[in-house]
Tab-separated table of C-alpha atoms in Angstrom:
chain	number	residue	atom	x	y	z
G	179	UNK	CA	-23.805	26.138	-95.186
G	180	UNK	CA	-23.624	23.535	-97.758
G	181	UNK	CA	-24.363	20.101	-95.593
G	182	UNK	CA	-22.621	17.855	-98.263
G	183	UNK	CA	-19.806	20.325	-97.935
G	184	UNK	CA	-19.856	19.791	-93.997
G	185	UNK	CA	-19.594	16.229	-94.228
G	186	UNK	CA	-16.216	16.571	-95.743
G	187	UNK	CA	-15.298	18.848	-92.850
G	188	UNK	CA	-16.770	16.770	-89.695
G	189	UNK	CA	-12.950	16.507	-88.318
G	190	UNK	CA	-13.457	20.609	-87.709
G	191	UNK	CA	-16.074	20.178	-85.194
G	192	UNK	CA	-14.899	21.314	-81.650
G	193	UNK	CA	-16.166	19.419	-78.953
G	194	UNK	CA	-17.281	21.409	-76.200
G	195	UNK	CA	-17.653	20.175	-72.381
G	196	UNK	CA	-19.609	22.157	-69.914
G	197	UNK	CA	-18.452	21.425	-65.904
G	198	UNK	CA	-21.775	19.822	-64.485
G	199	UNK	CA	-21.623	20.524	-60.223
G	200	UNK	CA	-23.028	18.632	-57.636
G	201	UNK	CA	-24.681	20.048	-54.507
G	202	UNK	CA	-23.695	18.075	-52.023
G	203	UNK	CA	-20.362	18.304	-52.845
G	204	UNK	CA	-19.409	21.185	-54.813
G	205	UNK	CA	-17.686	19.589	-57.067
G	206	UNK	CA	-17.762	18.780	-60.639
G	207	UNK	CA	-19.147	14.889	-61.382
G	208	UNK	CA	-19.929	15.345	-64.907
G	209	UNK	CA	-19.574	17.418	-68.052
G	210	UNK	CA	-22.370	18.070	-70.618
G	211	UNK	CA	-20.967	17.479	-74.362
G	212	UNK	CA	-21.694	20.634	-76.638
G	213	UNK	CA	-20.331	20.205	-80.271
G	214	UNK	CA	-19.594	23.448	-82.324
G	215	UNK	CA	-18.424	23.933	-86.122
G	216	UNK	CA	-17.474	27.737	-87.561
G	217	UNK	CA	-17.764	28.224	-91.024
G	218	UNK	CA	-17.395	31.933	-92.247
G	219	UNK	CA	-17.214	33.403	-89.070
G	220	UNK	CA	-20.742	32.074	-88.204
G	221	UNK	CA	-20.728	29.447	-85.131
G	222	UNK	CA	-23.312	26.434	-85.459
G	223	UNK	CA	-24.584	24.094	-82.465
G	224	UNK	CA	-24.208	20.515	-83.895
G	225	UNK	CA	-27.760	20.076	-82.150
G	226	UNK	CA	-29.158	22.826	-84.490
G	227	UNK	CA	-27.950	21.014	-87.225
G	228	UNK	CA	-28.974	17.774	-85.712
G	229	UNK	CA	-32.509	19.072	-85.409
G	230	UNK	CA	-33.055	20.715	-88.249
G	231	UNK	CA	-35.207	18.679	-90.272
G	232	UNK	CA	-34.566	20.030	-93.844
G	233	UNK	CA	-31.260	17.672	-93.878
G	234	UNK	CA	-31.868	13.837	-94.402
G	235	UNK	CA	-32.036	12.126	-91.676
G	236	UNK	CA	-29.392	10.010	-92.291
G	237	UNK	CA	-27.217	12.598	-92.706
G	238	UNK	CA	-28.168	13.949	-89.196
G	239	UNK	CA	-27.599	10.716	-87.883
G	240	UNK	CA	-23.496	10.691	-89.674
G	241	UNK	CA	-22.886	13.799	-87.416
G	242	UNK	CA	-24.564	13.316	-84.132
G	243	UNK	CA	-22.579	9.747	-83.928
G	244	UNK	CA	-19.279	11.191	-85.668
G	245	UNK	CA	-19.705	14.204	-82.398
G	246	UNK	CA	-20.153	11.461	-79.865
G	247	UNK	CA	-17.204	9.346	-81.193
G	248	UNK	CA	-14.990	12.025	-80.586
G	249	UNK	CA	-15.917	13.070	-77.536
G	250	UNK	CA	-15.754	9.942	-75.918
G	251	UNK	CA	-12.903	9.417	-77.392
G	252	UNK	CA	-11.642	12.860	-75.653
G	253	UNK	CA	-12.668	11.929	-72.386
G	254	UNK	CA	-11.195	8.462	-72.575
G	255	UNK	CA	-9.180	8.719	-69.749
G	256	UNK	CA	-10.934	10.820	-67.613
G	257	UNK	CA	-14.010	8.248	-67.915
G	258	UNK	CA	-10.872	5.188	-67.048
G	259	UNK	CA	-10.017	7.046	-64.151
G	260	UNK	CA	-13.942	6.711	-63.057
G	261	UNK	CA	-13.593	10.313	-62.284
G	262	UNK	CA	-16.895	12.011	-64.129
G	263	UNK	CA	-19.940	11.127	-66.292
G	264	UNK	CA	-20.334	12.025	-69.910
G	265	UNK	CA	-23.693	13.169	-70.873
G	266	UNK	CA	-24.272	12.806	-74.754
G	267	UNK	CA	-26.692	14.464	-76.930
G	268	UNK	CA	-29.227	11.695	-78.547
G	269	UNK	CA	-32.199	12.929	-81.177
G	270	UNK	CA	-34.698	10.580	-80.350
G	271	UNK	CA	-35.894	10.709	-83.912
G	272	UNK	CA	-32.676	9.898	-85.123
G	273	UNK	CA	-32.394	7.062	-82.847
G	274	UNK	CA	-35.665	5.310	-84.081
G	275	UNK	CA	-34.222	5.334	-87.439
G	276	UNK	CA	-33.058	1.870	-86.809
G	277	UNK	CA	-34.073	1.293	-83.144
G	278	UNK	CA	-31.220	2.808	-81.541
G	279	UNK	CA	-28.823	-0.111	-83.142
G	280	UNK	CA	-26.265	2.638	-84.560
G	281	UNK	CA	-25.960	4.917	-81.591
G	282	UNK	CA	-25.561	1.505	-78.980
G	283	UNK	CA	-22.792	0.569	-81.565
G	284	UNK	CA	-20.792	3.469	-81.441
G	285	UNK	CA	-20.897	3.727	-77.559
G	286	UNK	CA	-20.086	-0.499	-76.939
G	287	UNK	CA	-17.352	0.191	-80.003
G	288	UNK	CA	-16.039	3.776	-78.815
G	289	UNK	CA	-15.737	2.112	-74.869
G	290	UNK	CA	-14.979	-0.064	-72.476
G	291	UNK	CA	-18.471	-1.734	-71.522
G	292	UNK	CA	-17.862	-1.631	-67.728
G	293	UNK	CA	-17.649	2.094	-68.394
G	294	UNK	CA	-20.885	2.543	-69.797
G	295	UNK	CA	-22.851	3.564	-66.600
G	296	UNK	CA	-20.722	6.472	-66.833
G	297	UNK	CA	-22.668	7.834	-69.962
G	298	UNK	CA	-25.855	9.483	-69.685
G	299	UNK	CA	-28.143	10.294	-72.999
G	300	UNK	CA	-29.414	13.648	-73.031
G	301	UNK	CA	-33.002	13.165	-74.756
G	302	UNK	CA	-35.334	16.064	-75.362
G	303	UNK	CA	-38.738	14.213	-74.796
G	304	UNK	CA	-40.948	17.108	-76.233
G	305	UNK	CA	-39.272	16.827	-79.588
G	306	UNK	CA	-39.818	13.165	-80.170
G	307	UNK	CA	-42.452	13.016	-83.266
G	308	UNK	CA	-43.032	8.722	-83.310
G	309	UNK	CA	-44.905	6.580	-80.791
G	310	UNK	CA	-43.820	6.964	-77.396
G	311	UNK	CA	-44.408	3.369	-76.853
G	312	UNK	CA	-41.600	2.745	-79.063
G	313	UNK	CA	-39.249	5.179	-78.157
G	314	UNK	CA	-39.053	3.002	-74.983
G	315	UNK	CA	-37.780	-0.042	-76.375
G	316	UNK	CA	-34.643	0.517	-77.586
G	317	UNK	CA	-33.826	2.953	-74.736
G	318	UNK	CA	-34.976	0.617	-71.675
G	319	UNK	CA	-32.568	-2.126	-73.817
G	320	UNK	CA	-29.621	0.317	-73.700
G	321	UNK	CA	-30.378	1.018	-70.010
G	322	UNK	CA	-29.696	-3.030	-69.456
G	323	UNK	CA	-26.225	-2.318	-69.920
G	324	UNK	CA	-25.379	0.834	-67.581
G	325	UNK	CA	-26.383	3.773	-69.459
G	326	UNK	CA	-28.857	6.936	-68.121
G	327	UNK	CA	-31.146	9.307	-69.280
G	328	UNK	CA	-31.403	12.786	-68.505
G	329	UNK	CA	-34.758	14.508	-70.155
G	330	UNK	CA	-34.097	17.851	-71.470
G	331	UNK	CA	-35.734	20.747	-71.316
G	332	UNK	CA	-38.419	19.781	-68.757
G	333	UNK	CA	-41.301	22.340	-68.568
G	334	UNK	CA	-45.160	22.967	-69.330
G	335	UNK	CA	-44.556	21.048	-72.395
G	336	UNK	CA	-43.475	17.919	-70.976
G	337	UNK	CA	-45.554	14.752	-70.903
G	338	UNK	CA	-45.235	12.872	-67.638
G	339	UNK	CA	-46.772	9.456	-68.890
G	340	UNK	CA	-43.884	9.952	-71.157
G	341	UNK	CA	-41.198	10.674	-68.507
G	342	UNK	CA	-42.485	7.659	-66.484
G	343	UNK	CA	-41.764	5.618	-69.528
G	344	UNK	CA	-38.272	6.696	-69.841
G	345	UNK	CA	-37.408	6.309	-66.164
G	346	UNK	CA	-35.161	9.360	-66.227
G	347	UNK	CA	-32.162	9.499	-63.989
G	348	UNK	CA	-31.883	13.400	-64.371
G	349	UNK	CA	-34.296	15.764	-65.445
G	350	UNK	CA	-32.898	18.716	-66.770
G	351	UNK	CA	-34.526	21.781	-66.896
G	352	UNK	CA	-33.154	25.544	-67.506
G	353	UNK	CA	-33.286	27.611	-65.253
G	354	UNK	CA	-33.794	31.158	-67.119
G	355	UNK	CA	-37.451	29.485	-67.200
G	356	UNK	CA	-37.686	30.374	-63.451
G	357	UNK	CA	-38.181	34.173	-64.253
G	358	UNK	CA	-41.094	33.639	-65.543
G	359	UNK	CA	-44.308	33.033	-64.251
G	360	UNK	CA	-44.901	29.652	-65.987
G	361	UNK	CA	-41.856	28.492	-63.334
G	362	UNK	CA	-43.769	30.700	-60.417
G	363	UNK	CA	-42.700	29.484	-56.788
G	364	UNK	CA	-46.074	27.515	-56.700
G	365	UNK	CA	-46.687	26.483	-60.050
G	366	UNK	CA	-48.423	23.567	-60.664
G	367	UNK	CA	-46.737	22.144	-63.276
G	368	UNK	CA	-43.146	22.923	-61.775
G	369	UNK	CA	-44.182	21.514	-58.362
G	370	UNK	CA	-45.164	18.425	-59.767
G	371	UNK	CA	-42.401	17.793	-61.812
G	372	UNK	CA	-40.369	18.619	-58.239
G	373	UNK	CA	-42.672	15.875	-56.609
G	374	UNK	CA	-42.433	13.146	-59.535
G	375	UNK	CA	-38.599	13.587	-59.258
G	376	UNK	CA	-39.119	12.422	-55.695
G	377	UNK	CA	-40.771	9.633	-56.928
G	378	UNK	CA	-39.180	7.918	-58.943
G	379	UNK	CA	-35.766	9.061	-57.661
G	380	UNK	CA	-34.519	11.428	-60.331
G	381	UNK	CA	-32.522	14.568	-59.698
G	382	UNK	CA	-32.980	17.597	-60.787
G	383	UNK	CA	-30.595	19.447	-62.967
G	384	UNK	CA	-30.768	23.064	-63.358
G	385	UNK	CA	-29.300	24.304	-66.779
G	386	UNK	CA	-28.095	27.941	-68.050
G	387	UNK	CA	-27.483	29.206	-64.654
G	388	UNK	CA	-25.647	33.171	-65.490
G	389	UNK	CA	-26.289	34.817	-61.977
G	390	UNK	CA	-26.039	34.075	-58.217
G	391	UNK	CA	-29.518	35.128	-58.466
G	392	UNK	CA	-30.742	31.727	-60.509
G	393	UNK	CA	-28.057	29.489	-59.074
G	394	UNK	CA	-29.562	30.193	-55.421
G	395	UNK	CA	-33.436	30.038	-57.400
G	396	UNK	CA	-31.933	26.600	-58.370
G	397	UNK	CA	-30.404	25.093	-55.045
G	398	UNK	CA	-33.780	26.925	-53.110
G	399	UNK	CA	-35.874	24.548	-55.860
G	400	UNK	CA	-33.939	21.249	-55.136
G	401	UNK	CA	-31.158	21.110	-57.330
G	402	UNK	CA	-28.819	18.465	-57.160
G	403	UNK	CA	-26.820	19.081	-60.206
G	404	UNK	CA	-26.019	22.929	-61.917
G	405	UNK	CA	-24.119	23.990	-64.525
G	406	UNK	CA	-24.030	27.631	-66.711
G	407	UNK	CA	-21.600	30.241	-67.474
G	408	UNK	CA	-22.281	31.856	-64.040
G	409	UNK	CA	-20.143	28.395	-62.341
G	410	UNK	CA	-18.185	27.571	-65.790
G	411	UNK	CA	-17.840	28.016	-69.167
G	412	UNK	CA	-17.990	25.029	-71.952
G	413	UNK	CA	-14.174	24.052	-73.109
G	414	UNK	CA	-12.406	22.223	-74.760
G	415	UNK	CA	-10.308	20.578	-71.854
G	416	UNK	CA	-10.940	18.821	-68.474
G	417	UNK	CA	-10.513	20.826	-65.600
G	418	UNK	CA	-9.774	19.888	-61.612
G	419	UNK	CA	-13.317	18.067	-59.868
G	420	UNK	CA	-12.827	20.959	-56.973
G	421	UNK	CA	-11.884	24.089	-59.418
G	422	UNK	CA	-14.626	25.946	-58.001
G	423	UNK	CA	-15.073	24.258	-54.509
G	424	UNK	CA	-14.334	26.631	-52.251
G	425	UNK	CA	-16.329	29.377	-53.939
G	426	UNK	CA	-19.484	26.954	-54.494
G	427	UNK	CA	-19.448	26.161	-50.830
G	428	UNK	CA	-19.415	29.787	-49.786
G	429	UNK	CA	-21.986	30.430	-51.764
G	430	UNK	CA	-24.177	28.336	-50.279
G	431	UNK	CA	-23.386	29.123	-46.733
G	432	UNK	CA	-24.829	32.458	-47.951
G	433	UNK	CA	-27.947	30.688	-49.433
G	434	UNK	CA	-28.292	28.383	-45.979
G	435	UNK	CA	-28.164	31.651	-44.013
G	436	UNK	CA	-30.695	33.445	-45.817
G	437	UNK	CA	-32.888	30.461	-46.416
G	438	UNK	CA	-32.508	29.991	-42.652
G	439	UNK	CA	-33.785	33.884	-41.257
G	440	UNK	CA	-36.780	33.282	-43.712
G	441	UNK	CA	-37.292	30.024	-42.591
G	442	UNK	CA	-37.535	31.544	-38.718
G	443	UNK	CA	-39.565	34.165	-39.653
G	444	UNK	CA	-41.936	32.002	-41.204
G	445	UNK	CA	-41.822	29.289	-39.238
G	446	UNK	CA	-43.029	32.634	-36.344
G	447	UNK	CA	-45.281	33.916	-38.269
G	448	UNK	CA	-47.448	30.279	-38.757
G	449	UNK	CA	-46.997	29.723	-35.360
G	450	UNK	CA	-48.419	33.005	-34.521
G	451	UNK	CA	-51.162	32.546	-36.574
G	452	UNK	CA	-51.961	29.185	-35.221
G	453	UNK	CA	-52.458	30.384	-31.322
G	454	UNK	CA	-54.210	33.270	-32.158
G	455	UNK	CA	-56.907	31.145	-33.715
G	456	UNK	CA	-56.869	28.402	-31.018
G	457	UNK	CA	-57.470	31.115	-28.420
G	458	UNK	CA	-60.130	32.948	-30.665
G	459	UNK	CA	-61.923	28.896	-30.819
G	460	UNK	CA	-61.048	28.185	-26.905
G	461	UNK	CA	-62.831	31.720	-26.404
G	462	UNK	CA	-65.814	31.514	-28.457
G	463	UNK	CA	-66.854	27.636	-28.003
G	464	UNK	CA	-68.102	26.928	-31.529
G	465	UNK	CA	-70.961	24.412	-31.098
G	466	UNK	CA	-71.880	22.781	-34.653
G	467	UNK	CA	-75.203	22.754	-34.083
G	468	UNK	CA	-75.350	26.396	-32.889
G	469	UNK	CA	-74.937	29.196	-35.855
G	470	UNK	CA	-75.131	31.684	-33.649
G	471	UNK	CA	-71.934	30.799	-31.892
G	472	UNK	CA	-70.520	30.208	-36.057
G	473	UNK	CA	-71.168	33.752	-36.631
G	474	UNK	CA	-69.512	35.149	-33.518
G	475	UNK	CA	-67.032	32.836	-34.234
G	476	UNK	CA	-66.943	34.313	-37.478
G	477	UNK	CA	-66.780	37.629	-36.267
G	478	UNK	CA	-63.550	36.890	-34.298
G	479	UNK	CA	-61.845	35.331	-37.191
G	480	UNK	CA	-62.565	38.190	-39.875
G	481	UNK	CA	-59.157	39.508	-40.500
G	482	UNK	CA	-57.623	35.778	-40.560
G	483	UNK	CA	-60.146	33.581	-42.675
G	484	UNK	CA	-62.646	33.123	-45.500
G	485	UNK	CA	-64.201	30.410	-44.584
G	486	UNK	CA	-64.661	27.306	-41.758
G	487	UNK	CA	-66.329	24.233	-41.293
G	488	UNK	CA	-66.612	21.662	-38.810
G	489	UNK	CA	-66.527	17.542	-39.597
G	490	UNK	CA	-66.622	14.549	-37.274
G	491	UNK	CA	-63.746	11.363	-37.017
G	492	UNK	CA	-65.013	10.186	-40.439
G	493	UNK	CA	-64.958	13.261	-42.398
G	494	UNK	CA	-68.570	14.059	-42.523
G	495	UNK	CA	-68.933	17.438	-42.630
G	496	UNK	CA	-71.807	18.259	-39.390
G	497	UNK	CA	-71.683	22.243	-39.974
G	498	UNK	CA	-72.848	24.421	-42.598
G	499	UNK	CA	-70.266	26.348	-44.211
G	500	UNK	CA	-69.388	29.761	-43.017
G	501	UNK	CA	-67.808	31.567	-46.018
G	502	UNK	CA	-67.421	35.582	-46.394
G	503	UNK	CA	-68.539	37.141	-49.549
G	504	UNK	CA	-68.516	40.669	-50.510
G	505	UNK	CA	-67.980	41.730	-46.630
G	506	UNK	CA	-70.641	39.190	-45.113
G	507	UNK	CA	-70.380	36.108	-43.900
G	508	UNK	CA	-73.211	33.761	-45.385
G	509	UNK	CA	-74.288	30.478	-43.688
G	510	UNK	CA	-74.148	27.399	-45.960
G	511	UNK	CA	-76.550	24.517	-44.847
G	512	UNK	CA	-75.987	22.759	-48.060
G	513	UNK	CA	-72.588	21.542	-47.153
G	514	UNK	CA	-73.785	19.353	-44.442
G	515	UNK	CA	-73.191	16.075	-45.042
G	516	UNK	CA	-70.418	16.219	-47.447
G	517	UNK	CA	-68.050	13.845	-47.007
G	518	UNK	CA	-63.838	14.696	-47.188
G	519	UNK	CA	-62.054	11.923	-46.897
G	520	UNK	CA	-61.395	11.417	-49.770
G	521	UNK	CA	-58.930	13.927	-49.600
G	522	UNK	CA	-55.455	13.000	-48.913
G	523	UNK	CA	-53.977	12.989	-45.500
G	524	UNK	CA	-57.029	14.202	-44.241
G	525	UNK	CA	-57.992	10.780	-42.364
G	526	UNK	CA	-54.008	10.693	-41.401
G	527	UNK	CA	-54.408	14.153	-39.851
G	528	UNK	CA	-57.725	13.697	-38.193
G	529	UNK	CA	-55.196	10.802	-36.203
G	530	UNK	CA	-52.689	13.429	-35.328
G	531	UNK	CA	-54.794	16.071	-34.558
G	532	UNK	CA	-56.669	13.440	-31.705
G	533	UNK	CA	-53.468	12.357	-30.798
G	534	UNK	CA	-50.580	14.423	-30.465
G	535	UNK	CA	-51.213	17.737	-32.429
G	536	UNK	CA	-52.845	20.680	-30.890
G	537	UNK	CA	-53.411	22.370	-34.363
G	538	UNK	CA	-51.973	21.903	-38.192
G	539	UNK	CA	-51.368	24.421	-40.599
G	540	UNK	CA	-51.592	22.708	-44.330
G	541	UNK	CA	-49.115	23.290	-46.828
G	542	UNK	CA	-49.878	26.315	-49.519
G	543	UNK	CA	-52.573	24.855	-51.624
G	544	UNK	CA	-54.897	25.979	-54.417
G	545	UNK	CA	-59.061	26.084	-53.180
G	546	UNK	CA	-61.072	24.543	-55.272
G	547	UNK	CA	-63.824	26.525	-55.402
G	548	UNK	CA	-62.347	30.223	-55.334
G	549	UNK	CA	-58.865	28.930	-57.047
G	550	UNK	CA	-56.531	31.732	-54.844
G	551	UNK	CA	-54.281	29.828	-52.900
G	552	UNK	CA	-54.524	29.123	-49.254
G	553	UNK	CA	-53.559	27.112	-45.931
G	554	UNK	CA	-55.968	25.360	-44.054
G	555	UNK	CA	-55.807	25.384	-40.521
G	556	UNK	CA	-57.533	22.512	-38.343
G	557	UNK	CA	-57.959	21.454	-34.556
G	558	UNK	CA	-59.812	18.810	-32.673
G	559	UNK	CA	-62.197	21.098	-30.655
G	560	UNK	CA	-63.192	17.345	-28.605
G	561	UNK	CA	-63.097	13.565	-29.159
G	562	UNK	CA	-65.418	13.633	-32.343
G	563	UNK	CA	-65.280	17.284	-33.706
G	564	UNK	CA	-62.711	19.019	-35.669
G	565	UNK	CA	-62.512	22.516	-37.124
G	566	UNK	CA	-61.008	23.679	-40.083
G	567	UNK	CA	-60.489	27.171	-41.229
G	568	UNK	CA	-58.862	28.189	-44.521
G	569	UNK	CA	-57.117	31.252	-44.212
G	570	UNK	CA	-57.133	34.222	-46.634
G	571	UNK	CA	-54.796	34.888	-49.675
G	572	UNK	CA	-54.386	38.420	-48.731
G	573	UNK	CA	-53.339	37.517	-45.045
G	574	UNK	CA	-50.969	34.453	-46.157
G	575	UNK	CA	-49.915	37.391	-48.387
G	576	UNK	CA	-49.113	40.200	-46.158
G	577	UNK	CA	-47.470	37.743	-43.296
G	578	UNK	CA	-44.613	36.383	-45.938
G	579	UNK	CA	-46.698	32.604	-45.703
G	580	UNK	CA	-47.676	32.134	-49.316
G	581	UNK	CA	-44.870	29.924	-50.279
């Protein structure tokens, strides 16, 4: 496709909205802008053209603001009736061009400004090529006057420094990443990027969604906001806020349901696990100074742990280590001593645990020294003394605990 050619032909572009659904109300509260242009049968993504670095940049630039004229001007009065959010592709590298004077133009010239916290700029972080620092600028000055940003395409090869920067609304990320195992149930990178949306009170967005499978994957991973051909597919028109309400909403009574008999049987299962260990303690009487009463503690707890320590009030550990390896449990005086915490919550818990707590089981974690992941369990066994035991992979494993 000759781009000079295209230029001529910019009124043929189709502007595309995709239905964006809330889940909290099962509605739609915002459409996704998608531009398309056929030439010859063949179908182009304005973004593709957009991104594709062989055209002159200023070129590039012509288009993406000639697509978001006319879709705002599309959704005029849907955005006058307050009634959804618009959210705009914006090429970061495009927009440094002239620190994003051009694109804030076209959106104070194509709208009403009081309407302008109704458009969000979808901004693919990852792709920006300039300083970060100076991305920021022109974006946290457009953000003065109502308008969002939702990251695209969050993943492994996301920066957070750079997300903090931004101060995202919505962070999008696509779903069909789920089936792999970079987007594993307890991987590191996703379950941070679940945590820092906490933080600094973002919400998620999952994108792409084509089966019940990945839009209950989604809502299970803390969606807020979904959209894919599965719920809708792009058009060219509007359609009612509750076109898929009722549907939506019985969908997710099926998801609550399930979520809820796993939820039970978990929530047995780690309270099963807990009392058979506080009986196995209450029967054997560890005594930290005693490795003899260790090892038949150790005995006892073969089939649940890999290894358990004991610390005092401050965190000073006042056992040796009793790990298994290879079938034997091995006695480690070295660990005497150490100090934990430093780790967090583990003062906090130490409070509870004297307090009001009979016995915690942590959250999934991975151990530092073996790296397979784990739950630590932990009681006060008196006023000064606490035990903890970290359980085995292959138990957590085999008893539906692992995540």
């Amino acid at each position: 496709m000759d781009v000079l050619d295209f230029l001529d032909k910019l009124d043929e572009i189709d502007v595309l909205f995709e239905p964006i659904y809330s889940a909290d109300e099962h509605v739609i509260v915002a459409y996704e802008v998608i531009g398309e242009y056929t030439n010859e049968g063949i179908t182009f993504n304005i973004t593709d053209i957009t991104y594709d670095e062989s055209i002159p940049a200023d070129i590039r630039s012509e288009i993406e603001q000639f697509l978001v004229i006319k879709a705002i001007e599309a959704a005029k009065d849907e955005l006058l009736q307050k009634q959804v959010k618009l959210f705009l592709p914006c090429n970061p590298n495009l927009l440094m061009l002239d620190f994003g004077e051009k694109y804030f133009q076209t959106l104070k010239e194509s709208m009403d400004e009081n309407l302008l916290s109704y458009i969000y700029l979808v901004i693919p972080e990852h792709k920006f090529k300039g300083e970060f620092e100076q991305l920021q600028h022109p974006i946290r000055y457009i953000k003065t006057y109502g308008v969002k940003v939702a990251l695209d395409n969050i993943g492994s090869d996301s920066n957070l420094d750079q997300i903090l920067m931004l101060e995202p609304a919505v962070l999008k990320i696509n779903v069909s990443q789920l089936n792999y195992n970079a987007w594993g149930a307890q991987n590191h990178v996703f379950t941070t990027i679940q945590s820092l949306a906490v933080k600094i009170g973002a919400a998620l967005m999952f994108d792409n969604i084509q089966t019940d499978y990945q839009l209950h994957h989604a809502w299970k991973s803390g969606a807020r906001y979904f959209k894919g051909v599965y719920l809708q597919q792009p058009s060219k028109r509007f359609i009612p806020r509750d076109t898929l309400k009722e549907r939506f909403r019985n969908e997710c009574k099926q998801f609550i349901s399930a979520e809820k008999r796993l939820l039970e049987l978990k929530y047995e299962e780690m309270k099963k696990l807990q009392r058979t260990i506080a009986t196995i303690v209450e029967y054997t009487k560890p005594d930290s100074n005693d490795v003899e009463t260790l090892l038949q503690l150790a005995n006892q707890l073969e089939n649940y742990a890999f290894r358990f320590y004991i610390c005092n009030d401050e965190g000073f550990q006042i056992s040796p280590n009793i790990v298994r390896r290879n079938g034997k449990w091995d006695v480690e005086e070295k660990a005497v001593g150490k100090n934990w915490s430093w780790r967090p919550y583990f003062l906090f818990n130490i409070i509870k645990l004297r307090n009001d707590v009979k016995g915690e089981l942590s959250s999934i974690y991975s151990d530092i020294e073996t790296g397979e992941l784990t739950r630590t369990y932990s009681m006060a066994l008196n006023e000064h003394e606490y035990l903890f035991v970290d359980v085995t992979y292959d138990y957590l494993y085999e008893h539906n605990l692992v995540n």
